mmCIF file of N, CA and C in Angstrom:
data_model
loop_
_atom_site.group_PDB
_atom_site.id
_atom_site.type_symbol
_atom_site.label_atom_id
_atom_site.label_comp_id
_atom_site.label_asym_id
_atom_site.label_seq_id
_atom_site.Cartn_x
_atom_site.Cartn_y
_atom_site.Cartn_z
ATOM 1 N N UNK A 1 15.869 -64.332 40.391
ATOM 2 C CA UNK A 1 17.071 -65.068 40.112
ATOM 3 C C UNK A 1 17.850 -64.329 39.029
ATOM 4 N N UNK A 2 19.214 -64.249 39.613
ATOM 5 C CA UNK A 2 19.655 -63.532 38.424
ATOM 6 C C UNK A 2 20.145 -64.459 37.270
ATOM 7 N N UNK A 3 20.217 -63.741 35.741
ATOM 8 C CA UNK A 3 20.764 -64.440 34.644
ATOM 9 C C UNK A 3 22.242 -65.400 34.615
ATOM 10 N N UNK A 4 22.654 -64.358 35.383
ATOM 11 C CA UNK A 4 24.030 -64.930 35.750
ATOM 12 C C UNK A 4 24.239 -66.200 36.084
ATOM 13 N N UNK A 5 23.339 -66.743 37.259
ATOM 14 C CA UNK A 5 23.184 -67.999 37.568
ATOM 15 C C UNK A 5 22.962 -68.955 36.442
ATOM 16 N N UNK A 6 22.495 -68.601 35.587
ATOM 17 C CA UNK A 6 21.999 -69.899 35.025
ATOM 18 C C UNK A 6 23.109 -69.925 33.970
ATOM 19 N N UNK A 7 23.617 -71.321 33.697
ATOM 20 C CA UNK A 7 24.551 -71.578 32.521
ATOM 21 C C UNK A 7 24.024 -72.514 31.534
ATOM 22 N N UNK A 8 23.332 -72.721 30.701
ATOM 23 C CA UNK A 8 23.139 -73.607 29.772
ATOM 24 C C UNK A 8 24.156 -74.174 28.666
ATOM 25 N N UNK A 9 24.365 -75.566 28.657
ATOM 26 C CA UNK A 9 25.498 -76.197 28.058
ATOM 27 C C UNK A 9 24.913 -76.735 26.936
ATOM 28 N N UNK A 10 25.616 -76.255 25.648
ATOM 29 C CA UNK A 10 25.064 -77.193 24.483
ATOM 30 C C UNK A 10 25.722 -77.925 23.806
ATOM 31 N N UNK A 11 25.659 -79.176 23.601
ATOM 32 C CA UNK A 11 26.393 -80.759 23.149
ATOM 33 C C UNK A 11 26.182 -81.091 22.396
ATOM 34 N N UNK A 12 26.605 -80.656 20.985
ATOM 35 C CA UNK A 12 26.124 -81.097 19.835
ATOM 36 C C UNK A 12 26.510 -82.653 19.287
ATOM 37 N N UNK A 13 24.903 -83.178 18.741
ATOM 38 C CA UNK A 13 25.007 -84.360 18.696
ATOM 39 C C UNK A 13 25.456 -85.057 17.468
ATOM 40 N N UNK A 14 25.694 -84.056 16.431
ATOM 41 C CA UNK A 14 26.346 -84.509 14.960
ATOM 42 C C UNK A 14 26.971 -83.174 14.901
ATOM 43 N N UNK A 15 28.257 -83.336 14.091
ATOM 44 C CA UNK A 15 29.163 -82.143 13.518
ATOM 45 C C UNK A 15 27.994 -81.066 12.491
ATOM 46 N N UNK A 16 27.316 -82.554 11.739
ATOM 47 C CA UNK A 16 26.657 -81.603 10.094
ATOM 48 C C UNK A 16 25.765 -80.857 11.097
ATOM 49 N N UNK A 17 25.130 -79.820 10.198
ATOM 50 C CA UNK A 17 24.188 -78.861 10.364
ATOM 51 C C UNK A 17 22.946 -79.728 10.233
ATOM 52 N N UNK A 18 21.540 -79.599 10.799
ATOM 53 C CA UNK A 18 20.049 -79.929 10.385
ATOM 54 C C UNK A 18 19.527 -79.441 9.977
ATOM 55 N N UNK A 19 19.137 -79.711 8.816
ATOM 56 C CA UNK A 19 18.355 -78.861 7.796
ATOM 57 C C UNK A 19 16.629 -78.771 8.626
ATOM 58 N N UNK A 20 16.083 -77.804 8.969
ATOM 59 C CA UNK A 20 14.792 -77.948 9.942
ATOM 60 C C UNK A 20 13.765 -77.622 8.964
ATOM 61 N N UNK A 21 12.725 -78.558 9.077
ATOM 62 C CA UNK A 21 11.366 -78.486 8.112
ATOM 63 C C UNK A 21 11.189 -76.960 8.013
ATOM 64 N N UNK A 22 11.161 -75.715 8.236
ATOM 65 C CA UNK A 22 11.001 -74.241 8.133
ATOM 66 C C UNK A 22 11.807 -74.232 7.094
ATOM 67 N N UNK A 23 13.056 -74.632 7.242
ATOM 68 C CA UNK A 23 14.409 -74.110 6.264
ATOM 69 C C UNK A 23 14.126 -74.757 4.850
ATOM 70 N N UNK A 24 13.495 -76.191 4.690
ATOM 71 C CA UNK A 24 13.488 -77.091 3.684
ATOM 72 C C UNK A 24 12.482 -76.356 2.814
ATOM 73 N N UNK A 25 10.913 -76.163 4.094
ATOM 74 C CA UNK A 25 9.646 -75.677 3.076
ATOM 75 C C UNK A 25 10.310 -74.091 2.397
ATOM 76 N N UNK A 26 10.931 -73.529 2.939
ATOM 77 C CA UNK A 26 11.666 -71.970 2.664
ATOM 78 C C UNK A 26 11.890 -72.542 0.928
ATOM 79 N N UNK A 27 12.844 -73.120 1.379
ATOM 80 C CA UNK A 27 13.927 -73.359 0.130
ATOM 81 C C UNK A 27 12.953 -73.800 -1.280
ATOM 82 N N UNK A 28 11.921 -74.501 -0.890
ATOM 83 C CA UNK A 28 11.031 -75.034 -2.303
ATOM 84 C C UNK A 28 9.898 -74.139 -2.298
ATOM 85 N N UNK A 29 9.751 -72.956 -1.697
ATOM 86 C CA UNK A 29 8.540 -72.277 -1.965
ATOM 87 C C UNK A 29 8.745 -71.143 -2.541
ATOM 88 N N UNK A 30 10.345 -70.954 -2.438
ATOM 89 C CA UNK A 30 10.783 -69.434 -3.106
ATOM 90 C C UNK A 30 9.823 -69.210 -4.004
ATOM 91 N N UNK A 31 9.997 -67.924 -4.250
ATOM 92 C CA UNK A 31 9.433 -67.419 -6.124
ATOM 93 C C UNK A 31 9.892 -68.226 -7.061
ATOM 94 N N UNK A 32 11.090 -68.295 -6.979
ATOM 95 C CA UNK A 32 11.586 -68.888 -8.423
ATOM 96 C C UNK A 32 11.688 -70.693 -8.632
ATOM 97 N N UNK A 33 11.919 -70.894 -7.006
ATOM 98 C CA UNK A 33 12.095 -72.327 -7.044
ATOM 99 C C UNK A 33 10.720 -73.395 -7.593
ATOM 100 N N UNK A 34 9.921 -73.125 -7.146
ATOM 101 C CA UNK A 34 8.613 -73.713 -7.678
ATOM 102 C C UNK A 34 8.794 -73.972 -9.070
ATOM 103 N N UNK A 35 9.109 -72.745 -10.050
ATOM 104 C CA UNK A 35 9.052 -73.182 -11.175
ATOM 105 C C UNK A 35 9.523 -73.594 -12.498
ATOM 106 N N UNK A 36 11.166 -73.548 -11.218
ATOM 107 C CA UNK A 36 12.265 -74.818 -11.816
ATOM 108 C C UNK A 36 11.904 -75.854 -11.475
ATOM 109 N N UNK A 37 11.733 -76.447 -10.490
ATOM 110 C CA UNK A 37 11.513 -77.622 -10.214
ATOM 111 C C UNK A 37 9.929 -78.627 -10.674
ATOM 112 N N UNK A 38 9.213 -77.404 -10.901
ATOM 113 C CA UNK A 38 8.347 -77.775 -12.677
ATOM 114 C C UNK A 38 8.419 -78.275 -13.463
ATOM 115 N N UNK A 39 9.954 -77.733 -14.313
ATOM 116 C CA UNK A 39 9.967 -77.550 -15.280
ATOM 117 C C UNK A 39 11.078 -78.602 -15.067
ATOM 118 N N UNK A 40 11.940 -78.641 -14.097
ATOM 119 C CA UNK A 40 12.668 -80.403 -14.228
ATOM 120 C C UNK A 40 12.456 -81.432 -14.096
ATOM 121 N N UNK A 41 11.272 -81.539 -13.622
ATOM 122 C CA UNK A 41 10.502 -82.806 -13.103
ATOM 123 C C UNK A 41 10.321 -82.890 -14.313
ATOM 124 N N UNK A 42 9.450 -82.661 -15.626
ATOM 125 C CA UNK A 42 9.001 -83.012 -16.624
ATOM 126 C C UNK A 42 10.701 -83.573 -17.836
ATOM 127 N N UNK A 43 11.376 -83.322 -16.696
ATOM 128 C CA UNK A 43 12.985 -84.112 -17.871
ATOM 129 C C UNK A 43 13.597 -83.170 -17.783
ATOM 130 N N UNK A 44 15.024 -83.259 -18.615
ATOM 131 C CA UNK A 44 16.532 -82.413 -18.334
ATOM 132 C C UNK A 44 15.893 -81.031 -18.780
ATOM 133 N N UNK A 45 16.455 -80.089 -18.455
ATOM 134 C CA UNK A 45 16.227 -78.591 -18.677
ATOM 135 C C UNK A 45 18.107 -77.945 -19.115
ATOM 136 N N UNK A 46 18.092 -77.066 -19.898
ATOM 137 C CA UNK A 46 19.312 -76.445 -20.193
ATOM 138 C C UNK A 46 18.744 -75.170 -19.663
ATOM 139 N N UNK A 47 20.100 -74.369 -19.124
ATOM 140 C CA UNK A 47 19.623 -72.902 -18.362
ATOM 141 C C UNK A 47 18.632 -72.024 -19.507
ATOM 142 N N UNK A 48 18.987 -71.917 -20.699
ATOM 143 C CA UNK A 48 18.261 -70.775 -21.622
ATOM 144 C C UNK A 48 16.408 -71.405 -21.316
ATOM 145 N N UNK A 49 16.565 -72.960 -21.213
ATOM 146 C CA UNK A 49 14.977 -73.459 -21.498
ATOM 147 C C UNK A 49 14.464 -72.959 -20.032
ATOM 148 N N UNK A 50 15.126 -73.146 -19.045
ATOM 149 C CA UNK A 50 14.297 -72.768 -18.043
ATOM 150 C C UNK A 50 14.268 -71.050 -17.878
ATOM 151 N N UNK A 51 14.734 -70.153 -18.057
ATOM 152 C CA UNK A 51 15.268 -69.059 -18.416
ATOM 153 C C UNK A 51 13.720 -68.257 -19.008
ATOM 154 N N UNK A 52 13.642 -68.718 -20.190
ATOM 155 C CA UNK A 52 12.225 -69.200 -20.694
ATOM 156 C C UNK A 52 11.005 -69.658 -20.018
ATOM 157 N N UNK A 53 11.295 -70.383 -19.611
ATOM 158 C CA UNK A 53 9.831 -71.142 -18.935
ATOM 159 C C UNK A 53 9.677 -70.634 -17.417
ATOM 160 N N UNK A 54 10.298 -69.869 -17.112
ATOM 161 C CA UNK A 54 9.951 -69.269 -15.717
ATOM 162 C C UNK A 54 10.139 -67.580 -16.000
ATOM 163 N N UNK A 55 8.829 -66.748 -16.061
ATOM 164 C CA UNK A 55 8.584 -65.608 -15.966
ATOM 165 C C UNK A 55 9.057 -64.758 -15.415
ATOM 166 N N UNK A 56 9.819 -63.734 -16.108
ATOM 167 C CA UNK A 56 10.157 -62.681 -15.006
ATOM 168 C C UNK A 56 11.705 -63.130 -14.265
ATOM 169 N N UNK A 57 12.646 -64.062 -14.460
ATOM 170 C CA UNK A 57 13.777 -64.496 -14.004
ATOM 171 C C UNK A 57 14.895 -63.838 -14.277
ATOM 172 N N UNK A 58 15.416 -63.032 -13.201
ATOM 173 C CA UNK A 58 17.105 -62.523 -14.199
ATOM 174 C C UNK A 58 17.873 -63.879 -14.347
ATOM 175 N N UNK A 59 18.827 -63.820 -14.832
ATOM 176 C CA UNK A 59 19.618 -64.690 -15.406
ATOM 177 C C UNK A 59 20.684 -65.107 -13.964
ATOM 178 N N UNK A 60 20.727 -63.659 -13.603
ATOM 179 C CA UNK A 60 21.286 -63.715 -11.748
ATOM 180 C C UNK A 60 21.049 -64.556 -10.831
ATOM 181 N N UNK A 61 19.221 -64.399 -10.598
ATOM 182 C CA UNK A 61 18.473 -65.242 -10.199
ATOM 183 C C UNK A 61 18.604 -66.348 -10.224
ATOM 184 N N UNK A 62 18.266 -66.837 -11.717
ATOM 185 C CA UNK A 62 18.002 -68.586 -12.033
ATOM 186 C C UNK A 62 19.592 -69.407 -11.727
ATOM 187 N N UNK A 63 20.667 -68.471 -12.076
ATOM 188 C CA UNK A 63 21.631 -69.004 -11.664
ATOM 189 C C UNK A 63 21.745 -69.257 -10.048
ATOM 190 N N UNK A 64 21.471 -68.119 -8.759
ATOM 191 C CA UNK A 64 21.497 -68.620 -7.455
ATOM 192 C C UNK A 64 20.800 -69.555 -7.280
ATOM 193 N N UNK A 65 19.055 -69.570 -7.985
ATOM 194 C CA UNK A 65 18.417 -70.767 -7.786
ATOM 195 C C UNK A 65 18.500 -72.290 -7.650
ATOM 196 N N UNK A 66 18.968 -72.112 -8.941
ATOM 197 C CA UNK A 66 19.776 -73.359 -9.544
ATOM 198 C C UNK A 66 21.034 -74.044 -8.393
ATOM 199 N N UNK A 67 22.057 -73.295 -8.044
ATOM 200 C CA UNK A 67 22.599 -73.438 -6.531
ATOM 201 C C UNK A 67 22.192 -74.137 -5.813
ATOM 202 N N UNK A 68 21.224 -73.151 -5.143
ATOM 203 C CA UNK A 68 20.796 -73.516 -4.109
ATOM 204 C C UNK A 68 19.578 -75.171 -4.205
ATOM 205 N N UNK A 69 19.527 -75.217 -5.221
ATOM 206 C CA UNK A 69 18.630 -76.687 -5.488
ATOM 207 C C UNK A 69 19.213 -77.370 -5.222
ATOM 208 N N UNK A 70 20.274 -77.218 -6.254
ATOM 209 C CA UNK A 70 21.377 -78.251 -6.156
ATOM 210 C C UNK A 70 22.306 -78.856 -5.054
ATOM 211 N N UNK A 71 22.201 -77.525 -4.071
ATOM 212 C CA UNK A 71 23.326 -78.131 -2.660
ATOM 213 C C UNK A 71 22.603 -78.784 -2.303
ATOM 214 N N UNK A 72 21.209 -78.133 -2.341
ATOM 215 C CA UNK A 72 20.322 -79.156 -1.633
ATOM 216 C C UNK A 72 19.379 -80.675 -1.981
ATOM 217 N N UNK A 73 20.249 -80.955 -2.945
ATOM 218 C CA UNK A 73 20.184 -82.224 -3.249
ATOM 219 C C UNK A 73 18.492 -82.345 -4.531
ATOM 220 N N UNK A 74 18.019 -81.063 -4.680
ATOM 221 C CA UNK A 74 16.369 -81.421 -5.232
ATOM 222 C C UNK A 74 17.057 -81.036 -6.797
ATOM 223 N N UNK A 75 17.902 -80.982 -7.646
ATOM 224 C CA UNK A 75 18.793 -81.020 -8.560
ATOM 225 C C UNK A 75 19.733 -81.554 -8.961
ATOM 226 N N UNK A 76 20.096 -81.853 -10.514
ATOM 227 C CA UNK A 76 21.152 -82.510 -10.536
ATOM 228 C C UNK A 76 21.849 -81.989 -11.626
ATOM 229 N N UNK A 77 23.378 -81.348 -11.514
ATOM 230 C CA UNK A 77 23.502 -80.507 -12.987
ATOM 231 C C UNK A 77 24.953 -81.420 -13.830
ATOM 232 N N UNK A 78 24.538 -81.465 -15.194
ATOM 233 C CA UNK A 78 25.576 -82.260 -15.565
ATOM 234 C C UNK A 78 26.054 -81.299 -16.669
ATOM 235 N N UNK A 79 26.957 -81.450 -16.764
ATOM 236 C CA UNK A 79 28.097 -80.646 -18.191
ATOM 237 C C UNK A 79 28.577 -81.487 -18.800
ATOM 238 N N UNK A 80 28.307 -81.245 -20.349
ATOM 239 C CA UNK A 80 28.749 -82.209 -21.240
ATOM 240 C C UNK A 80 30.062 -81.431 -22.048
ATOM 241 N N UNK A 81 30.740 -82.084 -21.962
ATOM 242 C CA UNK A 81 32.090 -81.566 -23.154
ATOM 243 C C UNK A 81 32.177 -81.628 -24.206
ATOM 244 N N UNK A 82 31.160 -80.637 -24.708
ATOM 245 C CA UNK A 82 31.300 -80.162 -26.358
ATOM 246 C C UNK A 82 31.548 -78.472 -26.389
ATOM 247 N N UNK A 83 31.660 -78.049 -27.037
ATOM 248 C CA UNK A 83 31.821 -77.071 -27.767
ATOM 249 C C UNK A 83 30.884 -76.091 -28.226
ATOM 250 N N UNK A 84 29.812 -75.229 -27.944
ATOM 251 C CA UNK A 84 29.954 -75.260 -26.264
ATOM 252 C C UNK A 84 29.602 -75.999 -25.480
ATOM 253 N N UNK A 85 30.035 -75.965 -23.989
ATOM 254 C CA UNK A 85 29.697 -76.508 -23.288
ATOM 255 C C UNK A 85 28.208 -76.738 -23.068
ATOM 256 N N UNK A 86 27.835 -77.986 -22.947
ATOM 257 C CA UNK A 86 25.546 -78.138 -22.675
ATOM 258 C C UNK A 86 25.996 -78.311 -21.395
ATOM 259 N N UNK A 87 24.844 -77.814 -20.597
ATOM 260 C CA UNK A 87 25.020 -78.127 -19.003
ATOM 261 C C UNK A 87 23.015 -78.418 -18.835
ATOM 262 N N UNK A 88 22.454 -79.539 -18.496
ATOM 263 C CA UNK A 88 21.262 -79.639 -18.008
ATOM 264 C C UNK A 88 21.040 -79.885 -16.738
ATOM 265 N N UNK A 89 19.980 -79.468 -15.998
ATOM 266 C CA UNK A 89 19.857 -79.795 -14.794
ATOM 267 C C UNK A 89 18.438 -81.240 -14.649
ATOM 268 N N UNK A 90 18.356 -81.730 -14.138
ATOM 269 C CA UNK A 90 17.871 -82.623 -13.889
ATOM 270 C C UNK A 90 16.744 -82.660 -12.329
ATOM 271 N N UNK A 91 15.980 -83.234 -12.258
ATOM 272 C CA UNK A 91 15.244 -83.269 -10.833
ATOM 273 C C UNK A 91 15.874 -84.542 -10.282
ATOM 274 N N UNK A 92 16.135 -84.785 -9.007
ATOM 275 C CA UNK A 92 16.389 -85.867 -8.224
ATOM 276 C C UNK A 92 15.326 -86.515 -8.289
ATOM 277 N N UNK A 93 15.932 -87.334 -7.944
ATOM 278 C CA UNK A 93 14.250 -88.286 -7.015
ATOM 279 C C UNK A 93 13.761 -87.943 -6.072
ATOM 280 N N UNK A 94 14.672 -86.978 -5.153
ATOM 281 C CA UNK A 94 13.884 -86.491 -3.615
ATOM 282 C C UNK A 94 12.903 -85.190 -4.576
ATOM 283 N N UNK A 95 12.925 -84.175 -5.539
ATOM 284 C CA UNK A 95 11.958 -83.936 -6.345
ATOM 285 C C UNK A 95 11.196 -83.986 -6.893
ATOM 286 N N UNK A 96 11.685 -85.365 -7.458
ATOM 287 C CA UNK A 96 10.345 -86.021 -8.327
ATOM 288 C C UNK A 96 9.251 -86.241 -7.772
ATOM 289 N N UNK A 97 9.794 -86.600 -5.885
ATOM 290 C CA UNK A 97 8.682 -86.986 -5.284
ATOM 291 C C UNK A 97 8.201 -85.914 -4.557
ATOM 292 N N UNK A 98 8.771 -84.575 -4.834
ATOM 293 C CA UNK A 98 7.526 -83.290 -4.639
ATOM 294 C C UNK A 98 6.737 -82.448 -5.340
ATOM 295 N N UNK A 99 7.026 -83.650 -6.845
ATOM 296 C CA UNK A 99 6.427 -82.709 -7.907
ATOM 297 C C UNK A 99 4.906 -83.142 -7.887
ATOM 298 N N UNK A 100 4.345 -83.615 -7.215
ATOM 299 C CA UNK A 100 2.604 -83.883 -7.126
ATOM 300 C C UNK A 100 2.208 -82.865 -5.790
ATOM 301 N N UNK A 101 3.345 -82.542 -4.954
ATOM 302 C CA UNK A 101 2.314 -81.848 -3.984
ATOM 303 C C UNK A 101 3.123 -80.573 -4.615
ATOM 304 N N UNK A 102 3.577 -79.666 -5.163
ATOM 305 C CA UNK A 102 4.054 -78.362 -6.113
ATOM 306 C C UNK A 102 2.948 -78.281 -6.862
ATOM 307 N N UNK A 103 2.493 -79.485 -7.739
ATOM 308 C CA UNK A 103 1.307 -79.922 -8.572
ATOM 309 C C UNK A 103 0.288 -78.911 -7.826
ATOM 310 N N UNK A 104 -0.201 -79.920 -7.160
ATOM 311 C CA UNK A 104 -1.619 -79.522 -6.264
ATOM 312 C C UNK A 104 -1.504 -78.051 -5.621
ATOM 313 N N UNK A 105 -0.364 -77.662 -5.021
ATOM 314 C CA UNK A 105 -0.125 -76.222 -4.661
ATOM 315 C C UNK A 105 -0.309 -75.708 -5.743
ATOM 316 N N UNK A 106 0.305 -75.543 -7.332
ATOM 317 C CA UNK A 106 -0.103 -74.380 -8.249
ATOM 318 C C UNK A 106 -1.534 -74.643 -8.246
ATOM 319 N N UNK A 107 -2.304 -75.740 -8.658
ATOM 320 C CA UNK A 107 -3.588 -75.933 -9.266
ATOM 321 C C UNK A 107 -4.316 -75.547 -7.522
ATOM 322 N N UNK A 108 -4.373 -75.472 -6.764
ATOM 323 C CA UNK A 108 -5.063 -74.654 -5.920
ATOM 324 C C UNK A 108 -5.017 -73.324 -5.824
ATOM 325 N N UNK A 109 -3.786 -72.616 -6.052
ATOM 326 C CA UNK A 109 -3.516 -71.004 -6.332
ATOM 327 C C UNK A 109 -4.248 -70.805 -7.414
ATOM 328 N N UNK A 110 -4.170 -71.706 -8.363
ATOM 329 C CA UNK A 110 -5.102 -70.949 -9.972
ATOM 330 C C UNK A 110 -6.350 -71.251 -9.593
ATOM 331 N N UNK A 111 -6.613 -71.922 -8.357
ATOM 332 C CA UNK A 111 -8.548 -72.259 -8.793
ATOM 333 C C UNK A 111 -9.456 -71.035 -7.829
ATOM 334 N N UNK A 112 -8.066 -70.639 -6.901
ATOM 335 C CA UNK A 112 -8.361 -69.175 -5.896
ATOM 336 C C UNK A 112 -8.292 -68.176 -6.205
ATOM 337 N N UNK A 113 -7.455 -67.971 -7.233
ATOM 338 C CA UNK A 113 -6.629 -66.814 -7.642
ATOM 339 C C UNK A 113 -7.963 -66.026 -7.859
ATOM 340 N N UNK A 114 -9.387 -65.741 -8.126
ATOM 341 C CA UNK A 114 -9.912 -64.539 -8.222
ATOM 342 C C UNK A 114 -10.362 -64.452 -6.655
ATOM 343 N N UNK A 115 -10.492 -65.826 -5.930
ATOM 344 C CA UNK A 115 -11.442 -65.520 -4.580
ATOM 345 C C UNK A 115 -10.106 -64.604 -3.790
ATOM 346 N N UNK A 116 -8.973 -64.837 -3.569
ATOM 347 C CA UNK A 116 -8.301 -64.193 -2.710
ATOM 348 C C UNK A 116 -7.965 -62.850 -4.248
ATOM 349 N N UNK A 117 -7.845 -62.633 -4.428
ATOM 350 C CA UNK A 117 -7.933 -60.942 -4.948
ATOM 351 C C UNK A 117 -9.193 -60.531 -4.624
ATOM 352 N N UNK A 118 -10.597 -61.001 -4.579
ATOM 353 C CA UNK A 118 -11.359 -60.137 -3.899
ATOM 354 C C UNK A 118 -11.811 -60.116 -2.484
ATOM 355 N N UNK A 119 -10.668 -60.536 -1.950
ATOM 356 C CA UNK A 119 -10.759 -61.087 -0.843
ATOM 357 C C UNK A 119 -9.673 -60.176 -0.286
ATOM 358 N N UNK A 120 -8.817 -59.788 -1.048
ATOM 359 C CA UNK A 120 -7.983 -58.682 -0.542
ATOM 360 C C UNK A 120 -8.550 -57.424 -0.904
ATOM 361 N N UNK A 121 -9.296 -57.072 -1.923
ATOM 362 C CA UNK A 121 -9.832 -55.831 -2.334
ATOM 363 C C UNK A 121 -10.479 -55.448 -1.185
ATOM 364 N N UNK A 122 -11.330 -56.404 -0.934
ATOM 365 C CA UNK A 122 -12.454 -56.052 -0.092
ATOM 366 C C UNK A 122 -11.731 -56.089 1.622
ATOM 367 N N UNK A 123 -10.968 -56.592 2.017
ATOM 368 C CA UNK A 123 -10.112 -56.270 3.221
ATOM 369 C C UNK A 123 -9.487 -54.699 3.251
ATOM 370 N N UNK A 124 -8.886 -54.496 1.987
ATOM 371 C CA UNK A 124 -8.136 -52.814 1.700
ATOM 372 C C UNK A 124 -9.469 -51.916 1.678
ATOM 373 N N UNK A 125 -10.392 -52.225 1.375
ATOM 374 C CA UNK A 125 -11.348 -50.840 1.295
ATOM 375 C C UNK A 125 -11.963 -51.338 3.082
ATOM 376 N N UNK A 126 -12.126 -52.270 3.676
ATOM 377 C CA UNK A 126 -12.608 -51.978 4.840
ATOM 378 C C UNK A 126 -11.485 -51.739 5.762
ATOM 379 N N UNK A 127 -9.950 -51.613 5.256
ATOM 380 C CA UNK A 127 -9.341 -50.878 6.374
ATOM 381 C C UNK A 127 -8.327 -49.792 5.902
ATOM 382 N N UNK A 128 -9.420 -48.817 4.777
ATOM 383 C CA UNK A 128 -8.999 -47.714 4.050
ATOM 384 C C UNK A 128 -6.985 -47.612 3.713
ATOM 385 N N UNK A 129 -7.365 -48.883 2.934
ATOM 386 C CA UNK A 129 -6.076 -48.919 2.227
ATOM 387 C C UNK A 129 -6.372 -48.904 0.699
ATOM 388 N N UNK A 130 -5.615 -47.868 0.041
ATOM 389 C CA UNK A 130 -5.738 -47.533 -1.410
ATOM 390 C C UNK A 130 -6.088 -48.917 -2.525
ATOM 391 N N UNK A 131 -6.713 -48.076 -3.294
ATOM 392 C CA UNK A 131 -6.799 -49.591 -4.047
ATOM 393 C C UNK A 131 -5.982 -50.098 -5.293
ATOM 394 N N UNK A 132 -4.553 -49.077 -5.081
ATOM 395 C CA UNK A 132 -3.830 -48.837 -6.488
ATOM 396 C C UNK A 132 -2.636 -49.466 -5.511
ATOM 397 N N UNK A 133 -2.535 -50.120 -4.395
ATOM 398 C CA UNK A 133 -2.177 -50.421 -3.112
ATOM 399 C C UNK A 133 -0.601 -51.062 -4.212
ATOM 400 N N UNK A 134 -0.909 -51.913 -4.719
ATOM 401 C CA UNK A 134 -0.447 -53.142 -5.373
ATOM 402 C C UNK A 134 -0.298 -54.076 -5.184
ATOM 403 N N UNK A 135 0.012 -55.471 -5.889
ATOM 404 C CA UNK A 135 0.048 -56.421 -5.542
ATOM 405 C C UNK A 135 0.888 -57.072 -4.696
ATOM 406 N N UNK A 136 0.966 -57.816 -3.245
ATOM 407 C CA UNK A 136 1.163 -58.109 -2.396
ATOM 408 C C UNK A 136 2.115 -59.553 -2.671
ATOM 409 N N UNK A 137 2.186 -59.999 -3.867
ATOM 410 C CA UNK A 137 2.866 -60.961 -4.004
ATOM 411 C C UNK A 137 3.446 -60.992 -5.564
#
């Protein structure tokens, strides 16, 4: 049968876009996102404090981060009118209520963290990959 024949019609059933469980888990597992949304769950954050409290962040970074939380509703950023301007971000409530399973995700990475490094060592030497390889994450 050729391609030609076939026509498939698509009818979209809402204008908005669907955010699809792939796209959502994406968005809160980033590198950086995890550990804003840490650090807001525990109360308001100003950019320098989180800046700070998340390792290794350009300033580039925490700013797209911050964005992208926010369109997506797991943030909340307010600006106050002083001199200078304070701007804190805040966790939603749709956050608050993922800060126990973020919880349990770090505290399972720290209770693995030596079994999967020798768990990768020992995978790289049985499929003669260097061992100065580097770290994979």
């Amino acid at each position: 049968m050729s391609q030609r024949n076939i026509r498939v019609i698509h009818e979209p059933t809402d204008e908005r876009p669907v955010c699809t469980v792939l796209e959502a888990l994406n968005r809160i597992s980033g590198k950086w996102a995890i550990g804003i949304l840490l650090n807001v769950s525990h109360g308001p954050a100003r950019f320098t404090e989180l800046e700070r409290a998340v390792p290794g962040i350009s300033r580039r970074m925490l700013t797209l981060t911050l964005r992208s939380l926010e369109r997506d509703g797991l943030i909340s950023r307010t600006v106050y009118a002083t001199v200078p301007p304070k701007v804190e971000y805040r966790a939603t409530d749709m956050a608050v209520e993922l800060y126990s399973s973020l919880t349990a995700l770090t505290h399972w990475a720290e209770r693995h963290r030596e079994a999967i490094a020798e768990s990768r060592e020992a995978y790289d030497r049985a499929h003669g990959r260097p061992a100065d390889a580097g770290p994979d994450c």
